[in-house]
Coordinates of C-alpha atoms and ligand atoms in Angstrom, one line a residue:
M33 CA 43.8 36.6 128.1
Y34 CA 43.4 33.2 126.1
K35 CA 46.7 32.0 127.6
K36 CA 45.3 33.0 130.6
L37 CA 42.2 30.9 130.4
I38 CA 44.0 27.6 129.2
S39 CA 46.1 27.8 132.2
F40 CA 43.2 28.5 134.9
I41 CA 41.5 25.8 133.4
Q42 CA 44.3 23.5 133.1
D43 CA 45.3 24.4 136.8
L44 CA 41.7 24.3 137.9
Y45 CA 41.0 20.5 136.2
N46 CA 44.6 19.7 137.2
T47 CA 45.7 18.2 133.7
K48 CA 47.4 19.7 130.4
G49 CA 45.6 16.6 128.9
S50 CA 42.2 16.7 127.1
I51 CA 39.0 18.4 129.4
P52 CA 35.4 17.6 128.2
L53 CA 32.7 20.1 129.1
H54 CA 30.5 18.0 131.6
Q55 CA 31.5 14.2 132.1
P56 CA 29.0 12.3 134.8
H57 CA 31.0 11.9 137.9
F58 CA 30.7 8.2 139.3
D59 CA 32.0 6.3 142.4
D60 CA 32.1 2.4 143.8
K61 CA 28.7 3.1 145.5
D62 CA 27.4 3.6 142.1
K63 CA 28.7 0.7 140.8
E64 CA 28.2 -1.5 143.3
Q65 CA 24.3 -0.4 143.2
I66 CA 24.4 -1.3 139.8
I67 CA 25.9 -4.4 140.3
S68 CA 23.3 -4.9 142.5
T69 CA 20.3 -4.3 140.6
I70 CA 21.8 -6.9 137.7
D71 CA 21.6 -9.5 140.2
S72 CA 18.2 -8.9 140.9
T73 CA 17.7 -9.5 137.4
F74 CA 15.0 -6.4 136.9
V75 CA 16.4 -4.7 134.8
S76 CA 14.0 -3.5 132.3
S77 CA 10.8 -2.4 133.1
A78 CA 9.5 -4.0 136.0
G79 CA 11.5 -3.7 139.8
P80 CA 10.9 -1.3 142.5
L81 CA 13.5 1.5 141.9
V82 CA 11.7 3.8 139.7
G83 CA 9.0 4.0 142.1
E84 CA 11.9 4.9 144.6
F85 CA 13.8 7.0 142.2
E86 CA 10.9 9.5 141.6
E87 CA 9.6 9.5 145.8
E88 CA 12.8 10.3 146.4
I89 CA 13.0 13.1 143.4
C90 CA 9.8 14.5 145.1
N91 CA 11.4 14.3 148.1
F92 CA 14.8 16.6 146.9
T93 CA 11.9 19.0 144.4
G94 CA 9.3 19.2 146.9
S95 CA 6.8 17.8 143.7
K96 CA 4.0 16.2 145.3
F97 CA 4.0 13.7 142.3
A98 CA 7.1 12.3 139.8
V99 CA 6.4 9.8 136.7
A100 CA 9.9 8.4 135.4
V101 CA 10.6 8.0 132.2
V102 CA 13.4 7.0 129.0
N103 CA 14.2 10.8 129.2
G104 CA 14.0 14.3 129.0
T105 CA 12.5 14.1 125.2
S106 CA 9.6 11.3 125.8
A107 CA 8.7 13.3 129.3
L108 CA 8.6 17.2 127.4
H109 CA 6.4 15.0 124.7
V110 CA 4.0 13.9 127.2
A111 CA 3.9 16.7 129.4
L112 CA 2.7 18.9 126.7
E113 CA -0.1 16.4 125.1
L114 CA -0.9 15.9 128.6
S115 CA -0.9 19.6 129.1
G116 CA -4.1 19.5 126.0
V117 CA -1.4 20.1 123.1
E118 CA -2.5 18.5 120.2
L119 CA -2.8 18.6 115.9
G120 CA -2.2 21.9 114.5
D121 CA -2.0 24.1 117.5
E122 CA 0.8 26.5 119.0
V123 CA 3.4 26.1 121.8
L124 CA 5.3 28.8 123.3
T125 CA 8.4 28.6 123.9
Q126 CA 12.2 30.2 123.4
S127 CA 14.3 29.9 120.3
L128 CA 17.7 29.9 122.5
T129 CA 17.0 26.6 123.7
F130 CA 18.1 22.6 123.2
V131 CA 16.0 20.8 119.7
A132 CA 14.3 18.6 122.2
S133 CA 11.8 21.7 123.2
T134 CA 11.2 22.1 119.2
N135 CA 11.2 17.7 118.7
A136 CA 8.9 17.7 121.2
I137 CA 5.9 20.7 120.0
N138 CA 6.6 18.6 116.8
Q139 CA 5.9 15.4 118.3
C140 CA 2.6 16.7 119.0
R141 CA 2.1 17.6 115.2
A142 CA 1.8 21.3 117.3
H143 CA 3.9 24.5 115.7
P144 CA 6.6 26.8 117.7
V145 CA 6.0 30.1 118.2
F146 CA 9.6 32.2 119.3
I147 CA 9.7 34.3 122.3
D148 CA 12.6 36.3 123.3
V149 CA 15.0 35.3 126.3
S150 CA 16.0 37.8 128.9
K151 CA 19.6 39.1 129.0
E152 CA 19.4 38.6 132.4
T153 CA 18.1 35.3 132.9
L154 CA 18.8 33.3 129.5
G155 CA 15.4 32.3 129.5
M156 CA 11.7 32.9 128.1
C157 CA 11.5 37.3 128.6
P158 CA 8.2 37.8 130.3
I159 CA 7.7 40.9 128.3
S160 CA 8.6 39.3 124.9
L161 CA 5.7 37.2 126.2
Q162 CA 3.0 39.6 127.1
T163 CA 3.6 41.7 123.9
F164 CA 3.2 39.1 121.4
L165 CA 0.5 37.6 123.6
Y166 CA -1.2 41.4 124.0
E167 CA -0.7 42.3 120.6
N168 CA -1.5 39.3 118.3
C169 CA -3.4 36.9 120.6
E170 CA -7.3 36.7 122.3
L171 CA -9.6 34.4 123.9
R172 CA -12.2 32.9 122.5
D173 CA -14.6 30.6 124.9
G174 CA -12.0 30.9 127.5
L175 CA -9.4 29.6 125.3
C176 CA -5.8 31.0 123.7
F177 CA -6.0 31.7 120.2
N178 CA -3.4 33.9 118.1
K179 CA -5.7 36.0 115.5
K180 CA -2.8 35.9 113.0
T181 CA -3.0 32.1 112.4
N182 CA -6.6 31.4 114.1
R183 CA -4.6 28.9 115.8
A184 CA -4.7 27.8 119.7
I185 CA -2.2 28.1 121.5
K186 CA -2.3 25.7 124.7
A187 CA 1.1 26.0 126.5
C188 CA 4.3 27.8 127.6
L189 CA 7.3 26.0 127.5
P190 CA 10.3 28.2 128.9
M191 CA 13.3 26.6 130.0
H192 CA 15.8 27.3 132.8
T193 CA 19.0 27.5 130.4
F194 CA 22.4 25.9 131.8
G195 CA 20.4 26.1 135.5
F196 CA 19.7 29.2 135.5
P197 CA 16.2 29.8 136.2
C198 CA 14.2 32.1 134.0
E199 CA 11.1 34.2 135.5
T200 CA 8.6 32.0 136.5
R201 CA 6.0 34.0 138.6
K202 CA 6.1 36.3 136.2
L203 CA 5.7 33.8 133.1
E204 CA 2.9 32.3 135.1
T205 CA 0.8 35.3 135.8
I206 CA 0.7 36.7 132.4
C207 CA -0.1 32.7 131.1
N208 CA -2.7 32.5 133.7
E209 CA -4.1 35.4 132.2
F210 CA -4.1 33.8 129.1
N211 CA -5.6 30.2 130.2
I212 CA -2.3 28.7 128.9
K213 CA -0.6 26.0 130.6
L214 CA 2.8 26.7 131.9
V215 CA 5.4 23.6 131.7
E216 CA 9.1 24.0 133.1
D217 CA 11.3 22.4 130.9
S218 CA 13.7 22.2 133.4
A219 CA 16.2 19.1 131.9
E220 CA 19.2 21.1 133.0
S221 CA 17.9 22.3 136.2
L222 CA 18.2 20.2 138.7
G223 CA 18.5 21.6 142.5
S224 CA 18.1 25.1 140.6
F225 CA 15.6 27.0 142.6
Y226 CA 13.5 30.4 142.0
D227 CA 12.1 31.9 145.4
E228 CA 12.4 29.0 147.7
S229 CA 10.9 26.8 144.4
H230 CA 12.1 23.8 142.8
T231 CA 12.1 24.7 139.0
G232 CA 9.6 23.1 137.3
T233 CA 7.4 22.9 140.5
I234 CA 5.3 26.7 139.7
G235 CA 3.9 25.7 136.3
E236 CA 1.3 22.9 135.3
C237 CA 4.1 20.5 135.5
G238 CA 8.4 20.6 134.8
V239 CA 10.7 18.4 132.9
L240 CA 13.8 16.5 134.1
S241 CA 16.7 14.9 132.2
F242 CA 19.0 12.3 133.5
N243 CA 21.2 12.3 130.6
G244 CA 25.1 11.4 130.8
N245 CA 25.7 15.2 130.8
K246 CA 23.4 16.3 133.2
I247 CA 24.1 17.6 137.4
I248 CA 23.0 13.5 138.0
T249 CA 22.9 10.6 135.6
A250 CA 20.7 7.6 134.9
G251 CA 22.5 6.6 131.6
A252 CA 19.5 8.2 130.1
G253 CA 16.2 9.1 131.7
G254 CA 13.4 11.4 132.2
M255 CA 10.9 12.7 134.6
I256 CA 7.7 14.7 134.9
I257 CA 7.3 16.1 137.8
T258 CA 3.6 17.7 138.8
N259 CA 1.4 18.9 141.9
D260 CA -1.9 17.7 140.0
E261 CA -2.7 13.9 141.0
Q262 CA -4.9 13.6 138.5
F263 CA -1.9 14.4 135.7
A264 CA 0.3 12.3 137.4
L265 CA -1.4 9.3 136.8
K266 CA -2.4 10.2 133.6
A267 CA 1.8 10.6 132.7
K268 CA 2.1 6.8 134.5
H269 CA -0.8 5.3 132.4
I270 CA 0.2 6.6 129.3
T271 CA 3.9 6.3 129.3
T272 CA 3.8 2.6 130.8
T273 CA 1.4 1.7 127.7
A274 CA -1.9 2.3 129.4
K275 CA -2.0 -1.2 130.9
V276 CA -4.7 -2.0 133.2
N277 CA -3.8 -3.2 135.9
H278 CA -4.5 -7.2 135.8
R279 CA -2.4 -10.1 137.7
W280 CA -2.0 -11.9 134.1
N281 CA -4.0 -10.5 131.4
F282 CA -2.2 -8.0 128.6
D283 CA -5.4 -5.6 128.6
H284 CA -4.8 -1.7 127.3
D285 CA -7.9 0.6 127.6
M286 CA -5.7 3.4 125.0
P287 CA -2.9 4.6 122.2
A288 CA -0.2 5.1 124.7
Y289 CA 3.8 5.1 124.8
N290 CA 6.6 2.8 125.8
Y291 CA 8.2 5.1 127.7
R292 CA 8.6 4.0 131.1
M293 CA 12.9 4.3 132.8
P294 CA 13.9 0.8 133.1
N295 CA 14.6 -0.3 136.2
L296 CA 18.5 -0.2 135.7
N297 CA 18.6 3.8 134.9
A298 CA 16.2 4.5 137.9
S299 CA 18.9 2.0 140.5
L300 CA 21.6 4.5 138.7
G301 CA 20.0 7.6 139.1
L302 CA 18.8 7.1 142.6
S303 CA 22.2 6.3 143.8
Q304 CA 23.8 9.6 142.0
L305 CA 20.4 11.7 144.2
K306 CA 21.9 10.8 146.9
K307 CA 25.1 12.8 146.0
I308 CA 23.1 15.4 144.7
K309 CA 24.3 17.9 147.8
F310 CA 27.4 17.3 147.2
Y311 CA 27.8 17.9 143.3
L312 CA 26.2 21.2 143.8
E313 CA 28.4 22.1 146.3
Q314 CA 31.6 21.2 144.3
K315 CA 29.7 23.0 141.0
R316 CA 28.8 25.9 143.0
K317 CA 33.0 26.0 144.2
I318 CA 33.9 25.9 140.7
A319 CA 31.6 28.9 139.6
E320 CA 33.1 30.7 142.2
R321 CA 36.6 30.5 140.7
Y322 CA 35.0 31.0 137.5
K323 CA 33.8 33.8 138.6
N324 CA 36.6 35.2 140.2
W325 CA 39.0 34.5 137.6
A326 CA 36.8 36.2 135.1
Q327 CA 36.3 39.5 137.7
N328 CA 40.5 39.9 137.6
N329 CA 41.1 39.5 133.8
G330 CA 38.1 41.6 132.3
S331 CA 35.6 38.8 131.5
T332 CA 32.1 38.2 132.1
L333 CA 30.9 35.2 133.8
F334 CA 27.1 34.8 133.3
W335 CA 25.9 34.4 137.2
E336 CA 22.2 33.8 139.0
Q337 CA 19.2 36.2 139.8
K338 CA 19.3 37.8 143.5
N339 CA 15.7 35.4 144.0
T340 CA 17.8 32.0 142.9
K341 CA 19.7 29.6 143.3
C342 CA 21.5 28.1 140.1
N343 CA 22.5 24.5 140.1
F344 CA 25.7 26.3 137.6
W345 CA 25.5 22.9 135.5
L346 CA 27.4 24.7 132.4
N347 CA 29.6 28.0 133.2
T348 CA 28.9 30.8 130.8
L349 CA 31.3 33.4 129.2
I350 CA 30.0 36.1 127.7
A351 CA 33.0 37.2 125.5
E352 CA 32.8 40.6 124.0
N353 CA 31.3 40.1 120.3
K354 CA 31.1 36.6 118.1
E355 CA 34.7 37.3 116.7
E356 CA 35.7 36.7 120.7
R357 CA 34.0 34.4 121.3
D358 CA 34.9 32.4 117.8
L359 CA 39.0 32.5 119.0
I360 CA 38.0 31.5 122.7
L361 CA 36.7 28.5 121.2
K362 CA 39.4 27.5 118.9
K363 CA 42.0 28.7 121.1
T364 CA 40.9 26.2 124.4
N365 CA 39.9 23.4 121.9
D366 CA 43.5 23.4 120.3
A367 CA 44.9 23.4 123.9
L368 CA 42.2 20.1 123.8
I369 CA 40.1 22.2 126.7
M370 CA 36.3 21.3 125.2
T371 CA 34.2 24.6 125.3
R372 CA 31.3 25.1 123.1
P373 CA 29.1 27.4 121.4
V374 CA 25.1 27.2 122.7
W375 CA 23.1 25.9 120.4
I376 CA 22.1 27.4 117.2
P377 CA 19.1 29.0 117.9
M378 CA 15.9 26.9 117.0
H379 CA 14.1 29.2 114.6
K380 CA 17.9 29.1 112.6
L381 CA 17.3 25.9 112.1
P382 CA 15.8 24.6 108.4
F383 CA 13.1 22.8 110.0
N384 CA 11.2 25.7 111.7
T385 CA 12.2 28.6 109.6
L386 CA 9.0 29.0 108.7
H387 CA 7.5 29.4 112.5
Q388 CA 6.1 32.9 113.7
K389 CA 8.5 34.5 116.1
V390 CA 8.9 37.9 117.8
N391 CA 11.9 40.3 117.6
L392 CA 14.7 37.6 119.3
D393 CA 17.4 40.3 119.3
N394 CA 18.2 38.9 123.0
T395 CA 18.6 35.2 121.4
M396 CA 20.6 36.6 118.6
W397 CA 22.7 39.0 121.2
L398 CA 23.4 36.0 123.0
A399 CA 23.8 33.4 120.6
D400 CA 26.9 35.4 119.3
R401 CA 28.5 36.1 122.5
I402 CA 28.2 32.4 124.7
V403 CA 30.9 30.0 125.6
N404 CA 29.9 26.9 127.8
L405 CA 33.1 26.4 129.7
P406 CA 34.5 22.5 131.4
S407 CA 32.1 22.3 134.2
S408 CA 32.5 18.9 135.8
V409 CA 32.5 17.7 139.4
P410 CA 36.4 17.1 139.4
D411 CA 37.3 13.5 139.9
N412 CA 40.0 14.2 142.5
D413 CA 37.4 16.2 145.0
Ligands
PLP592 C1 16.8 22.0 127.3 C2 17.0 20.7 127.7 N1 15.4 19.6 126.7 C3 15.4 18.9 126.9 C4 16.6 17.8 127.0 C5 16.0 16.4 126.5 O1 16.7 15.8 127.5 P1 17.3 14.0 126.7 O2 18.0 14.1 126.8 O3 16.6 13.2 128.2 O4 15.8 13.8 126.4 C6 17.9 18.2 127.1 C7 19.0 17.5 126.9 O5 18.9 16.6 126.7 C8 17.8 19.5 127.3 O6 19.5 20.3 127.4

């Protein structure tokens, strides 16, 4: 099985040399765009391309507003803060996620509570969320409180893992019942849809990342997407040092952040976004080839749910058990093929062990079995 997997991946990428997990794909147009931005001298916080990038992300996702920032983590931080998360509050999130989700909660000086994920979506499990809220929480004057800790729960932060949309409508209904704001971590899911809605557009807001390992990149960058104009205006203000608009005065009306995306990054993001349809088609083709291989070799490739469309950012094999997972990782990495396990679950990280958590059986089951496979768009396509 290991030999067959190795030669399949080598054929897929047409090399016996090293194969990365996910590398960015650039062409001459990306390079021309960057040179033209450098020539314009508008490489930093001023320039027209940030606004253009925001507009094009709105057009692509169907979101009414978008606010570009320096990375996905800062977007998460601001999204939570503007959802009302304050010192000492709690935020419900999944343990099976990248550390940025809990870092953003910590940046708000709030406490994460770890909810289980579903084996069908890899994202937050609605039943686990509902059970936690029914058993532990109550509304006091319209605000949700955790009866055990006496802390307010202001937001819920699910994540669309590897681009597979979680059951967002169900999560939204549960959050609404408890007056909790739904913030979608869509950092990995640009181009993924739940029903007909782009991920990140169902909750109060969604967050995107344009890190170099994502489906499109701006070098670095993030975006908050929302349908709420006031939320978007506040996000723009607080991420741009809360500067009061004036032709020459430097006046600021609140403590704020310098999170604005530089124009140079926006220019690359814009150029990459023009190719998103091509990337999505290519990635689906790669996923289908992996799926056929898995079916013919008695393996399981994780696949999208019926009412969703996945961007197939990272293809995901589910091993039989931890031992098989470790062998796949060893054999493929020995052959210079970069495969990876999923992140160590957040509740296992030393700085998170004291936080409240529910039964995380699915999280631990998946953590023992997930292997991410090389998923870059091939250079020769
Ligand atoms: C799930 C998730 N959330 C947030 C982030 C943070 O994005 P960034 O690296 O742009 O800060 C990432 C990726 O990097 C991610 O995978």
